[in-house]
Amino acid sequence: MTSIDTPLSIAGKEYQSRLIVGSGKYQSFQQNLEALEASGAEMITVAIRRVNLGQNKDEPSLLEIISPSKYTILPNTAGCYTAADAVRTCRMARELLDGHKLVKLEVLGDQKTLYPNVTETLVAAQELIDDGFDVMVYTNDDPLIAKRLEDMGCVAVMPLGAPIGSGLGIRNPYNIRMILENAKVPIIVDAGVGTASDAAIAMELGCEGVLMNTAIAEAKNPILMASAMRKAIESGREAYLAGRMPRRLYASASSPIDGTFF
Amino acid sequence: MQVTVNGDTVQLDPGSSLVDLLRQLHLADAKIAVELNHAIVPRSQYQEQALQDHDQLEIVHAIGGG
C-alpha cells in the first residue's frame, strides 16, 4: 500500500486490508483458511445457524479453524427476511462471540434476487444501534437510503454492486459514486463482484473496501483468486489515490512532435 | 421430561440443568449460543439454568457464510 494511504477504520479498529471475505461455499475449512490467508483479509463474515444434534460431534467448528483472536469475525444475518429475525440473530451472535458488537446486517426481500428489504433493514438497523451494536449494513445502491443509514449511526454502509452471488460486477457505478460523494462512513461494495477487475473498479470509484464471498469460493482455484483479489483491491485503491487521467474522445500523442526528422 | 432443541424432541432426566442437556448432546465444550424460550442464556449461567418440561431451546454456532 502507498505511504499516503490511511488504514480502513471501522468502529474504532484499523485494518490494513480493504478486502473483507466470506466463509461460505468453500469445499473445506482448510480451503477456506488458505484462501483467507492468500486474500490478506483481516475480517471474515460468518453465518449463525442451528448446530446439528448428534452429528459430527468430533468435527472442528469454523471458529476453531478461523480464530477470532487473529481475524475480526463479522457475523451476518443472511437468510433473515424480517427485522425481528435479524435482530435475534445478532443477539445470538453477540453471545456466541463473547460480547462482540460488530455485525453485518442484511435483511433480504426476495429469494430470487436476494435484494435487501430496505424498510425492514431500517427498522433492524435502528434497533441494533439502540442495543449497542456496531452495524455494517448491506443495502441497495440508493444514495438516499445509504445516507439515511449513515445518519442513523451505521458504522459502514455496504451497497450491492449486483445481486449476491451473481458475479455481474458493479452494475451501476454512477450510483456508487453518488453514495460516495455524500458519505462520511466507509462505503464498502458488498455483493456482485465476479472477478478481480470488478473489485478494482469498486476501489477506483473511491470505495473504502469490498466484501466478497462467491467470487473467491466459486473460482476454479479459490486460493489463486483470493490472491488476485488482494492485488486488485490494492491496485484499485492506489489508482484512486493517484487520480486517473481525464477521458478524451480523441488521441493525445505521448511522443513529442518536435524533433521529428522525416 | 422432554424439551425441544432446534426443533427436535430430546428426553431428559427430571431436574436436569442446561449444562446437563449440553453434556448429553456433546456440546458442553462447543462454541455455541443458547436461547431458552426465546431468551438468551449467558454462558456463565449454563450450570444453574434449570430446565422445565416442554422448554424450547435453540442452540446455534458459527458456520461458513458470506
mmCIF file of C-alpha atoms in Angstrom:
data_model
loop_
_atom_site.group_PDB
_atom_site.id
_atom_site.type_symbol
_atom_site.label_atom_id
_atom_site.label_comp_id
_atom_site.label_asym_id
_atom_site.label_seq_id
_atom_site.Cartn_x
_atom_site.Cartn_y
_atom_site.Cartn_z
ATOM 1 C CA MET A 1 0.000 0.000 0.000
ATOM 2 C CA THR A 2 1.185 3.523 -0.684
ATOM 3 C CA SER A 3 2.511 5.606 2.139
ATOM 4 C CA ILE A 4 -0.107 8.311 1.538
ATOM 5 C CA ASP A 5 -2.991 5.962 2.332
ATOM 6 C CA THR A 6 -4.507 5.582 5.761
ATOM 7 C CA PRO A 7 -5.857 2.318 7.152
ATOM 8 C CA LEU A 8 -9.505 1.389 6.792
ATOM 9 C CA SER A 9 -11.152 2.320 10.078
ATOM 10 C CA ILE A 10 -14.393 0.653 11.162
ATOM 11 C CA ALA A 11 -15.917 1.081 14.605
ATOM 12 C CA GLY A 12 -12.642 2.318 16.041
ATOM 13 C CA LYS A 13 -10.475 -0.516 14.713
ATOM 14 C CA GLU A 14 -7.969 -0.099 11.899
ATOM 15 C CA TYR A 15 -7.438 -2.589 9.086
ATOM 16 C CA GLN A 16 -4.522 -2.672 6.666
ATOM 17 C CA SER A 17 -6.541 -4.755 4.213
ATOM 18 C CA ARG A 18 -9.540 -3.279 2.427
ATOM 19 C CA LEU A 19 -10.823 -6.690 1.419
ATOM 20 C CA ILE A 20 -13.460 -8.403 3.546
ATOM 21 C CA VAL A 21 -14.182 -12.013 2.683
ATOM 22 C CA GLY A 22 -16.944 -14.500 3.353
ATOM 23 C CA SER A 23 -16.601 -18.070 4.585
ATOM 24 C CA GLY A 24 -19.406 -19.732 2.612
ATOM 25 C CA LYS A 25 -19.315 -22.181 -0.304
ATOM 26 C CA TYR A 26 -15.786 -23.492 0.305
ATOM 27 C CA GLN A 27 -15.078 -27.189 -0.148
ATOM 28 C CA SER A 28 -13.422 -27.423 3.275
ATOM 29 C CA PHE A 29 -12.363 -25.325 6.245
ATOM 30 C CA GLN A 30 -8.785 -25.847 5.085
ATOM 31 C CA GLN A 31 -9.503 -24.386 1.641
ATOM 32 C CA ASN A 32 -11.333 -21.515 3.300
ATOM 33 C CA LEU A 33 -8.384 -20.802 5.582
ATOM 34 C CA GLU A 34 -5.867 -20.933 2.723
ATOM 35 C CA ALA A 35 -7.993 -18.557 0.642
ATOM 36 C CA LEU A 36 -8.335 -16.243 3.636
ATOM 37 C CA GLU A 37 -4.585 -16.149 4.086
ATOM 38 C CA ALA A 38 -3.996 -15.565 0.369
ATOM 39 C CA SER A 39 -6.549 -12.731 0.349
ATOM 40 C CA GLY A 40 -4.773 -10.846 3.133
ATOM 41 C CA ALA A 41 -8.196 -10.039 4.588
ATOM 42 C CA GLU A 42 -8.410 -9.291 8.290
ATOM 43 C CA MET A 43 -12.189 -9.503 8.543
ATOM 44 C CA ILE A 44 -14.323 -12.518 7.619
ATOM 45 C CA THR A 45 -18.073 -12.987 7.687
ATOM 46 C CA VAL A 46 -19.783 -15.993 9.251
ATOM 47 C CA ALA A 47 -23.404 -17.159 9.406
ATOM 48 C CA ILE A 48 -25.245 -18.141 12.586
ATOM 49 C CA ARG A 49 -27.144 -21.418 12.324
ATOM 50 C CA ARG A 50 -28.505 -24.255 14.417
ATOM 51 C CA VAL A 51 -25.989 -26.901 15.466
ATOM 52 C CA ASN A 52 -26.656 -30.372 14.085
ATOM 53 C CA LEU A 53 -27.681 -32.512 17.036
ATOM 54 C CA GLY A 54 -25.826 -35.789 17.364
ATOM 55 C CA GLN A 55 -23.891 -35.305 14.146
ATOM 56 C CA ASN A 56 -20.201 -34.720 13.575
ATOM 57 C CA LYS A 57 -19.571 -34.191 17.241
ATOM 58 C CA ASP A 58 -15.826 -34.505 16.807
ATOM 59 C CA GLU A 59 -15.663 -32.278 13.748
ATOM 60 C CA PRO A 60 -13.899 -28.976 14.390
ATOM 61 C CA SER A 61 -16.021 -25.855 14.240
ATOM 62 C CA LEU A 62 -15.364 -22.918 11.931
ATOM 63 C CA LEU A 63 -14.173 -20.731 14.799
ATOM 64 C CA GLU A 64 -11.543 -23.322 15.735
ATOM 65 C CA ILE A 65 -10.080 -23.065 12.225
ATOM 66 C CA ILE A 66 -10.539 -19.323 11.746
ATOM 67 C CA SER A 67 -9.524 -17.850 15.054
ATOM 68 C CA PRO A 68 -11.378 -14.810 16.429
ATOM 69 C CA SER A 69 -8.097 -13.815 18.082
ATOM 70 C CA LYS A 70 -6.434 -13.470 14.673
ATOM 71 C CA TYR A 71 -9.306 -12.268 12.471
ATOM 72 C CA THR A 72 -12.230 -9.938 13.049
ATOM 73 C CA ILE A 73 -15.275 -12.176 12.828
ATOM 74 C CA LEU A 74 -18.233 -10.463 11.205
ATOM 75 C CA PRO A 75 -21.422 -12.405 11.950
ATOM 76 C CA ASN A 76 -24.091 -11.837 9.335
ATOM 77 C CA THR A 77 -27.868 -12.058 9.311
ATOM 78 C CA ALA A 78 -28.033 -13.875 5.980
ATOM 79 C CA GLY A 79 -31.290 -15.712 5.488
ATOM 80 C CA CYS A 80 -33.281 -13.196 7.562
ATOM 81 C CA TYR A 81 -36.351 -11.715 5.886
ATOM 82 C CA THR A 82 -37.641 -9.701 8.859
ATOM 83 C CA ALA A 83 -36.107 -7.137 11.185
ATOM 84 C CA ALA A 84 -37.075 -9.315 14.171
ATOM 85 C CA ASP A 85 -35.163 -12.350 12.851
ATOM 86 C CA ALA A 86 -32.132 -10.209 12.030
ATOM 87 C CA VAL A 87 -32.032 -8.618 15.499
ATOM 88 C CA ARG A 88 -32.466 -12.024 17.150
ATOM 89 C CA THR A 89 -29.606 -13.423 15.057
ATOM 90 C CA CYS A 90 -27.302 -10.551 16.029
ATOM 91 C CA ARG A 91 -28.044 -11.045 19.719
ATOM 92 C CA MET A 92 -27.226 -14.750 19.411
ATOM 93 C CA ALA A 93 -24.011 -13.832 17.605
ATOM 94 C CA ARG A 94 -23.058 -11.397 20.365
ATOM 95 C CA GLU A 95 -23.476 -14.136 22.963
ATOM 96 C CA LEU A 96 -21.637 -16.660 20.796
ATOM 97 C CA LEU A 97 -18.701 -14.282 20.315
ATOM 98 C CA ASP A 98 -18.443 -13.134 23.938
ATOM 99 C CA GLY A 99 -19.982 -9.701 23.639
ATOM 100 C CA HIS A 100 -18.704 -8.899 20.136
ATOM 101 C CA LYS A 101 -20.629 -5.852 18.833
ATOM 102 C CA LEU A 102 -19.714 -5.678 15.131
ATOM 103 C CA VAL A 103 -22.311 -7.260 12.843
ATOM 104 C CA LYS A 104 -23.222 -7.353 9.181
ATOM 105 C CA LEU A 105 -26.917 -6.591 8.898
ATOM 106 C CA GLU A 106 -28.716 -7.889 5.858
ATOM 107 C CA VAL A 107 -32.478 -8.244 5.687
ATOM 108 C CA LEU A 108 -33.487 -9.869 2.446
ATOM 109 C CA GLY A 109 -36.619 -9.189 0.490
ATOM 110 C CA ASP A 110 -36.824 -11.950 -2.057
ATOM 111 C CA GLN A 111 -35.184 -15.343 -2.586
ATOM 112 C CA LYS A 112 -34.651 -14.900 -6.302
ATOM 113 C CA THR A 113 -32.841 -11.578 -6.228
ATOM 114 C CA LEU A 114 -31.649 -11.534 -2.579
ATOM 115 C CA TYR A 115 -32.218 -7.809 -2.842
ATOM 116 C CA PRO A 116 -32.429 -6.095 0.526
ATOM 117 C CA ASN A 117 -35.775 -5.382 2.131
ATOM 118 C CA VAL A 118 -34.939 -1.761 2.808
ATOM 119 C CA THR A 119 -37.838 -0.952 5.136
ATOM 120 C CA GLU A 120 -37.056 -3.942 7.384
ATOM 121 C CA THR A 121 -33.346 -3.116 7.161
ATOM 122 C CA LEU A 122 -34.037 0.388 8.502
ATOM 123 C CA VAL A 123 -36.081 -0.997 11.404
ATOM 124 C CA ALA A 124 -33.442 -3.586 12.287
ATOM 125 C CA ALA A 125 -30.577 -1.093 11.997
ATOM 126 C CA GLN A 126 -32.230 1.279 14.456
ATOM 127 C CA GLU A 127 -32.987 -1.493 16.937
ATOM 128 C CA LEU A 128 -29.437 -2.853 16.762
ATOM 129 C CA ILE A 129 -27.840 0.587 17.118
ATOM 130 C CA ASP A 130 -30.086 1.293 20.133
ATOM 131 C CA ASP A 131 -28.935 -2.031 21.609
ATOM 132 C CA GLY A 132 -25.263 -1.052 21.284
ATOM 133 C CA PHE A 133 -24.277 -2.920 18.128
ATOM 134 C CA ASP A 134 -21.842 -1.582 15.535
ATOM 135 C CA VAL A 135 -23.768 -2.146 12.333
ATOM 136 C CA MET A 136 -22.265 -2.665 8.891
ATOM 137 C CA VAL A 137 -25.320 -2.661 6.694
ATOM 138 C CA TYR A 138 -25.983 -4.325 3.355
ATOM 139 C CA THR A 139 -28.298 -2.209 1.248
ATOM 140 C CA ASN A 140 -29.164 -1.391 -2.327
ATOM 141 C CA ASP A 141 -27.334 1.287 -4.278
ATOM 142 C CA ASP A 142 -29.853 4.021 -3.479
ATOM 143 C CA PRO A 143 -27.902 7.130 -2.379
ATOM 144 C CA LEU A 144 -30.762 8.434 -0.221
ATOM 145 C CA ILE A 145 -31.146 5.201 1.733
ATOM 146 C CA ALA A 146 -27.377 4.919 2.098
ATOM 147 C CA LYS A 147 -27.276 8.420 3.608
ATOM 148 C CA ARG A 148 -30.165 7.628 5.909
ATOM 149 C CA LEU A 149 -28.416 4.501 7.207
ATOM 150 C CA GLU A 150 -25.289 6.557 7.823
ATOM 151 C CA ASP A 151 -27.277 9.247 9.650
ATOM 152 C CA MET A 152 -28.852 6.573 11.866
ATOM 153 C CA GLY A 153 -25.380 5.601 13.039
ATOM 154 C CA CYS A 154 -24.357 2.592 10.953
ATOM 155 C CA VAL A 155 -20.556 2.252 11.055
ATOM 156 C CA ALA A 156 -20.317 1.233 7.395
ATOM 157 C CA VAL A 157 -22.780 1.271 4.524
ATOM 158 C CA MET A 158 -22.457 -1.588 2.065
ATOM 159 C CA PRO A 159 -24.316 -1.157 -1.211
ATOM 160 C CA LEU A 160 -24.545 -4.079 -3.593
ATOM 161 C CA GLY A 161 -22.696 -3.927 -6.890
ATOM 162 C CA ALA A 162 -25.052 -6.571 -8.313
ATOM 163 C CA PRO A 163 -27.185 -9.335 -6.754
ATOM 164 C CA ILE A 164 -25.480 -11.559 -4.140
ATOM 165 C CA GLY A 165 -23.613 -14.415 -5.789
ATOM 166 C CA SER A 166 -24.320 -13.147 -9.317
ATOM 167 C CA GLY A 167 -20.767 -12.160 -10.234
ATOM 168 C CA LEU A 168 -22.133 -9.450 -12.532
ATOM 169 C CA GLY A 169 -19.772 -6.751 -11.275
ATOM 170 C CA ILE A 170 -20.507 -3.105 -10.473
ATOM 171 C CA ARG A 171 -23.704 -2.599 -12.479
ATOM 172 C CA ASN A 172 -24.326 0.981 -11.503
ATOM 173 C CA PRO A 173 -21.055 2.789 -10.840
ATOM 174 C CA TYR A 174 -22.813 6.168 -11.047
ATOM 175 C CA ASN A 175 -24.989 5.329 -8.057
ATOM 176 C CA ILE A 176 -21.949 4.141 -6.127
ATOM 177 C CA ARG A 177 -20.297 7.475 -6.956
ATOM 178 C CA MET A 178 -23.317 9.379 -5.686
ATOM 179 C CA ILE A 179 -23.273 7.366 -2.458
ATOM 180 C CA LEU A 180 -19.546 8.074 -2.052
ATOM 181 C CA GLU A 181 -19.943 11.786 -2.654
ATOM 182 C CA ASN A 182 -22.094 12.217 0.442
ATOM 183 C CA ALA A 183 -20.599 9.586 2.706
ATOM 184 C CA LYS A 184 -18.796 10.153 5.990
ATOM 185 C CA VAL A 185 -18.620 6.467 6.952
ATOM 186 C CA PRO A 186 -16.843 3.780 4.931
ATOM 187 C CA ILE A 187 -18.725 2.693 1.811
ATOM 188 C CA ILE A 188 -17.957 -0.938 1.064
ATOM 189 C CA VAL A 189 -19.291 -2.690 -2.017
ATOM 190 C CA ASP A 190 -20.929 -5.873 -0.776
ATOM 191 C CA ALA A 191 -22.069 -8.406 -3.345
ATOM 192 C CA GLY A 192 -21.811 -8.661 -7.085
ATOM 193 C CA VAL A 193 -18.070 -8.842 -7.634
ATOM 194 C CA GLY A 194 -17.186 -11.640 -10.060
ATOM 195 C CA THR A 195 -13.523 -11.208 -10.802
ATOM 196 C CA ALA A 196 -10.534 -9.071 -9.956
ATOM 197 C CA SER A 197 -11.345 -6.201 -12.336
ATOM 198 C CA ASP A 198 -14.741 -5.761 -10.645
ATOM 199 C CA ALA A 199 -13.023 -5.298 -7.291
ATOM 200 C CA ALA A 200 -10.569 -2.850 -8.842
ATOM 201 C CA ILE A 201 -13.445 -0.824 -10.330
ATOM 202 C CA ALA A 202 -15.116 -0.551 -6.922
ATOM 203 C CA MET A 203 -11.883 0.699 -5.394
ATOM 204 C CA GLU A 204 -11.164 3.099 -8.291
ATOM 205 C CA LEU A 205 -14.568 4.675 -7.673
ATOM 206 C CA GLY A 206 -13.337 5.501 -4.172
ATOM 207 C CA CYS A 207 -14.967 2.792 -2.105
ATOM 208 C CA GLU A 208 -13.237 2.124 1.201
ATOM 209 C CA GLY A 209 -13.361 -1.614 0.675
ATOM 210 C CA VAL A 210 -15.058 -4.586 -0.931
ATOM 211 C CA LEU A 211 -16.791 -7.556 0.672
ATOM 212 C CA MET A 212 -16.973 -10.728 -1.384
ATOM 213 C CA ASN A 213 -17.551 -14.441 -0.972
ATOM 214 C CA THR A 214 -18.668 -16.269 -4.108
ATOM 215 C CA ALA A 215 -16.118 -14.658 -6.443
ATOM 216 C CA ILE A 216 -13.361 -16.364 -4.468
ATOM 217 C CA ALA A 217 -15.110 -19.521 -3.265
ATOM 218 C CA GLU A 218 -16.565 -20.446 -6.646
ATOM 219 C CA ALA A 219 -13.420 -19.725 -8.653
ATOM 220 C CA LYS A 220 -11.822 -22.852 -10.119
ATOM 221 C CA ASN A 221 -8.813 -22.090 -7.930
ATOM 222 C CA PRO A 222 -10.106 -20.146 -4.923
ATOM 223 C CA ILE A 223 -6.687 -19.597 -3.391
ATOM 224 C CA LEU A 224 -5.289 -18.067 -6.574
ATOM 225 C CA MET A 225 -8.404 -15.913 -6.950
ATOM 226 C CA ALA A 226 -8.036 -14.752 -3.341
ATOM 227 C CA SER A 227 -4.525 -13.603 -4.205
ATOM 228 C CA ALA A 228 -5.829 -11.882 -7.350
ATOM 229 C CA MET A 229 -8.460 -10.072 -5.311
ATOM 230 C CA ARG A 230 -5.876 -8.856 -2.825
ATOM 231 C CA LYS A 231 -3.895 -7.315 -5.668
ATOM 232 C CA ALA A 232 -6.985 -5.893 -7.367
ATOM 233 C CA ILE A 233 -8.081 -4.164 -4.172
ATOM 234 C CA GLU A 234 -4.605 -2.702 -3.678
ATOM 235 C CA SER A 235 -4.303 -1.674 -7.345
ATOM 236 C CA GLY A 236 -7.732 -0.095 -7.407
ATOM 237 C CA ARG A 237 -7.040 1.795 -4.207
ATOM 238 C CA GLU A 238 -3.710 3.094 -5.458
ATOM 239 C CA ALA A 239 -5.261 4.136 -8.757
ATOM 240 C CA TYR A 240 -7.985 6.009 -6.880
ATOM 241 C CA LEU A 241 -5.436 7.780 -4.701
ATOM 242 C CA ALA A 242 -3.218 8.507 -7.703
ATOM 243 C CA GLY A 243 -6.116 10.161 -9.565
ATOM 244 C CA ARG A 244 -6.748 8.892 -13.050
ATOM 245 C CA MET A 245 -6.133 10.902 -16.240
ATOM 246 C CA PRO A 246 -9.132 12.544 -17.891
ATOM 247 C CA ARG A 247 -11.020 10.623 -20.548
ATOM 248 C CA ARG A 248 -10.693 12.175 -24.056
ATOM 249 C CA LEU A 249 -12.624 11.326 -27.152
ATOM 250 C CA TYR A 250 -9.573 11.651 -29.447
ATOM 251 C CA ALA A 251 -5.946 10.658 -29.280
ATOM 252 C CA SER A 252 -3.245 12.599 -27.480
ATOM 253 C CA ALA A 253 0.268 11.657 -28.694
ATOM 254 C CA SER A 254 2.665 10.539 -25.989
ATOM 255 C CA SER A 255 5.801 11.181 -28.122
ATOM 256 C CA PRO A 256 6.639 14.838 -28.930
ATOM 257 C CA ILE A 257 6.090 16.206 -32.444
ATOM 258 C CA ASP A 258 9.177 18.450 -32.160
ATOM 259 C CA GLY A 259 12.434 16.907 -33.406
ATOM 260 C CA THR A 260 10.973 14.564 -35.959
ATOM 261 C CA PHE A 261 13.442 14.136 -38.883
ATOM 262 C CA PHE A 262 11.035 12.997 -41.598
ATOM 263 C CA MET B 1 -39.255 -34.790 30.841
ATOM 264 C CA GLN B 2 -38.789 -33.645 27.295
ATOM 265 C CA VAL B 3 -37.614 -30.437 25.735
ATOM 266 C CA THR B 4 -37.403 -29.256 22.157
ATOM 267 C CA VAL B 5 -33.929 -28.437 20.855
ATOM 268 C CA ASN B 6 -33.589 -26.949 17.383
ATOM 269 C CA GLY B 7 -36.988 -28.390 16.520
ATOM 270 C CA ASP B 8 -36.143 -31.921 17.725
ATOM 271 C CA THR B 9 -37.537 -33.572 20.847
ATOM 272 C CA VAL B 10 -34.909 -34.501 23.436
ATOM 273 C CA GLN B 11 -35.605 -36.679 26.509
ATOM 274 C CA LEU B 12 -34.003 -35.501 29.746
ATOM 275 C CA ASP B 13 -33.895 -36.667 33.338
ATOM 276 C CA PRO B 14 -36.204 -34.618 35.540
ATOM 277 C CA GLY B 15 -34.368 -31.815 37.287
ATOM 278 C CA SER B 16 -31.766 -31.508 34.532
ATOM 279 C CA SER B 17 -29.955 -28.227 34.064
ATOM 280 C CA LEU B 18 -28.901 -26.653 30.807
ATOM 281 C CA VAL B 19 -25.373 -27.939 31.269
ATOM 282 C CA ASP B 20 -26.759 -31.480 31.686
ATOM 283 C CA LEU B 21 -28.519 -31.120 28.348
ATOM 284 C CA LEU B 22 -25.377 -29.780 26.674
ATOM 285 C CA ARG B 23 -23.338 -32.712 28.021
ATOM 286 C CA GLN B 24 -25.939 -35.156 26.723
ATOM 287 C CA LEU B 25 -25.685 -33.505 23.298
ATOM 288 C CA HIS B 26 -21.851 -33.457 23.389
ATOM 289 C CA LEU B 27 -21.964 -29.672 23.252
ATOM 290 C CA ALA B 28 -20.630 -28.821 26.708
ATOM 291 C CA ASP B 29 -17.333 -27.533 25.320
ATOM 292 C CA ALA B 30 -18.637 -26.268 21.991
ATOM 293 C CA LYS B 31 -18.576 -22.637 20.880
ATOM 294 C CA ILE B 32 -22.333 -22.064 20.885
ATOM 295 C CA ALA B 33 -25.069 -19.681 21.974
ATOM 296 C CA VAL B 34 -28.308 -20.811 23.585
ATOM 297 C CA GLU B 35 -31.810 -19.384 23.603
ATOM 298 C CA LEU B 36 -34.255 -20.775 26.149
ATOM 299 C CA ASN B 37 -37.857 -19.922 25.312
ATOM 300 C CA HIS B 38 -36.614 -17.042 23.139
ATOM 301 C CA ALA B 39 -34.352 -15.535 25.832
ATOM 302 C CA ILE B 40 -30.579 -15.822 25.507
ATOM 303 C CA VAL B 41 -28.909 -17.678 28.369
ATOM 304 C CA PRO B 42 -25.455 -16.231 29.115
ATOM 305 C CA ARG B 43 -22.704 -18.846 29.085
ATOM 306 C CA SER B 44 -21.959 -18.118 32.747
ATOM 307 C CA GLN B 45 -25.451 -19.351 33.693
ATOM 308 C CA TYR B 46 -25.477 -22.735 31.948
ATOM 309 C CA GLN B 47 -24.665 -24.527 35.202
ATOM 310 C CA GLU B 48 -27.521 -23.122 37.269
ATOM 311 C CA GLN B 49 -30.101 -22.745 34.488
ATOM 312 C CA ALA B 50 -32.837 -25.298 35.338
ATOM 313 C CA LEU B 51 -34.916 -26.767 32.532
ATOM 314 C CA GLN B 52 -38.641 -27.481 32.600
ATOM 315 C CA ASP B 53 -40.766 -29.948 30.694
ATOM 316 C CA HIS B 54 -41.658 -28.558 27.223
ATOM 317 C CA ASP B 55 -38.926 -25.909 27.234
ATOM 318 C CA GLN B 56 -37.982 -24.697 23.776
ATOM 319 C CA LEU B 57 -34.277 -24.282 23.088
ATOM 320 C CA GLU B 58 -32.278 -23.030 20.163
ATOM 321 C CA ILE B 59 -28.573 -23.826 20.062
ATOM 322 C CA VAL B 60 -26.534 -22.073 17.366
ATOM 323 C CA HIS B 61 -22.955 -21.830 16.225
ATOM 324 C CA ALA B 62 -20.992 -20.058 13.522
ATOM 325 C CA ILE B 63 -20.762 -21.648 10.090
ATOM 326 C CA GLY B 64 -19.490 -20.520 6.726
ATOM 327 C CA GLY B 65 -21.430 -17.665 5.164
ATOM 328 C CA GLY B 66 -20.971 -14.509 3.148
#
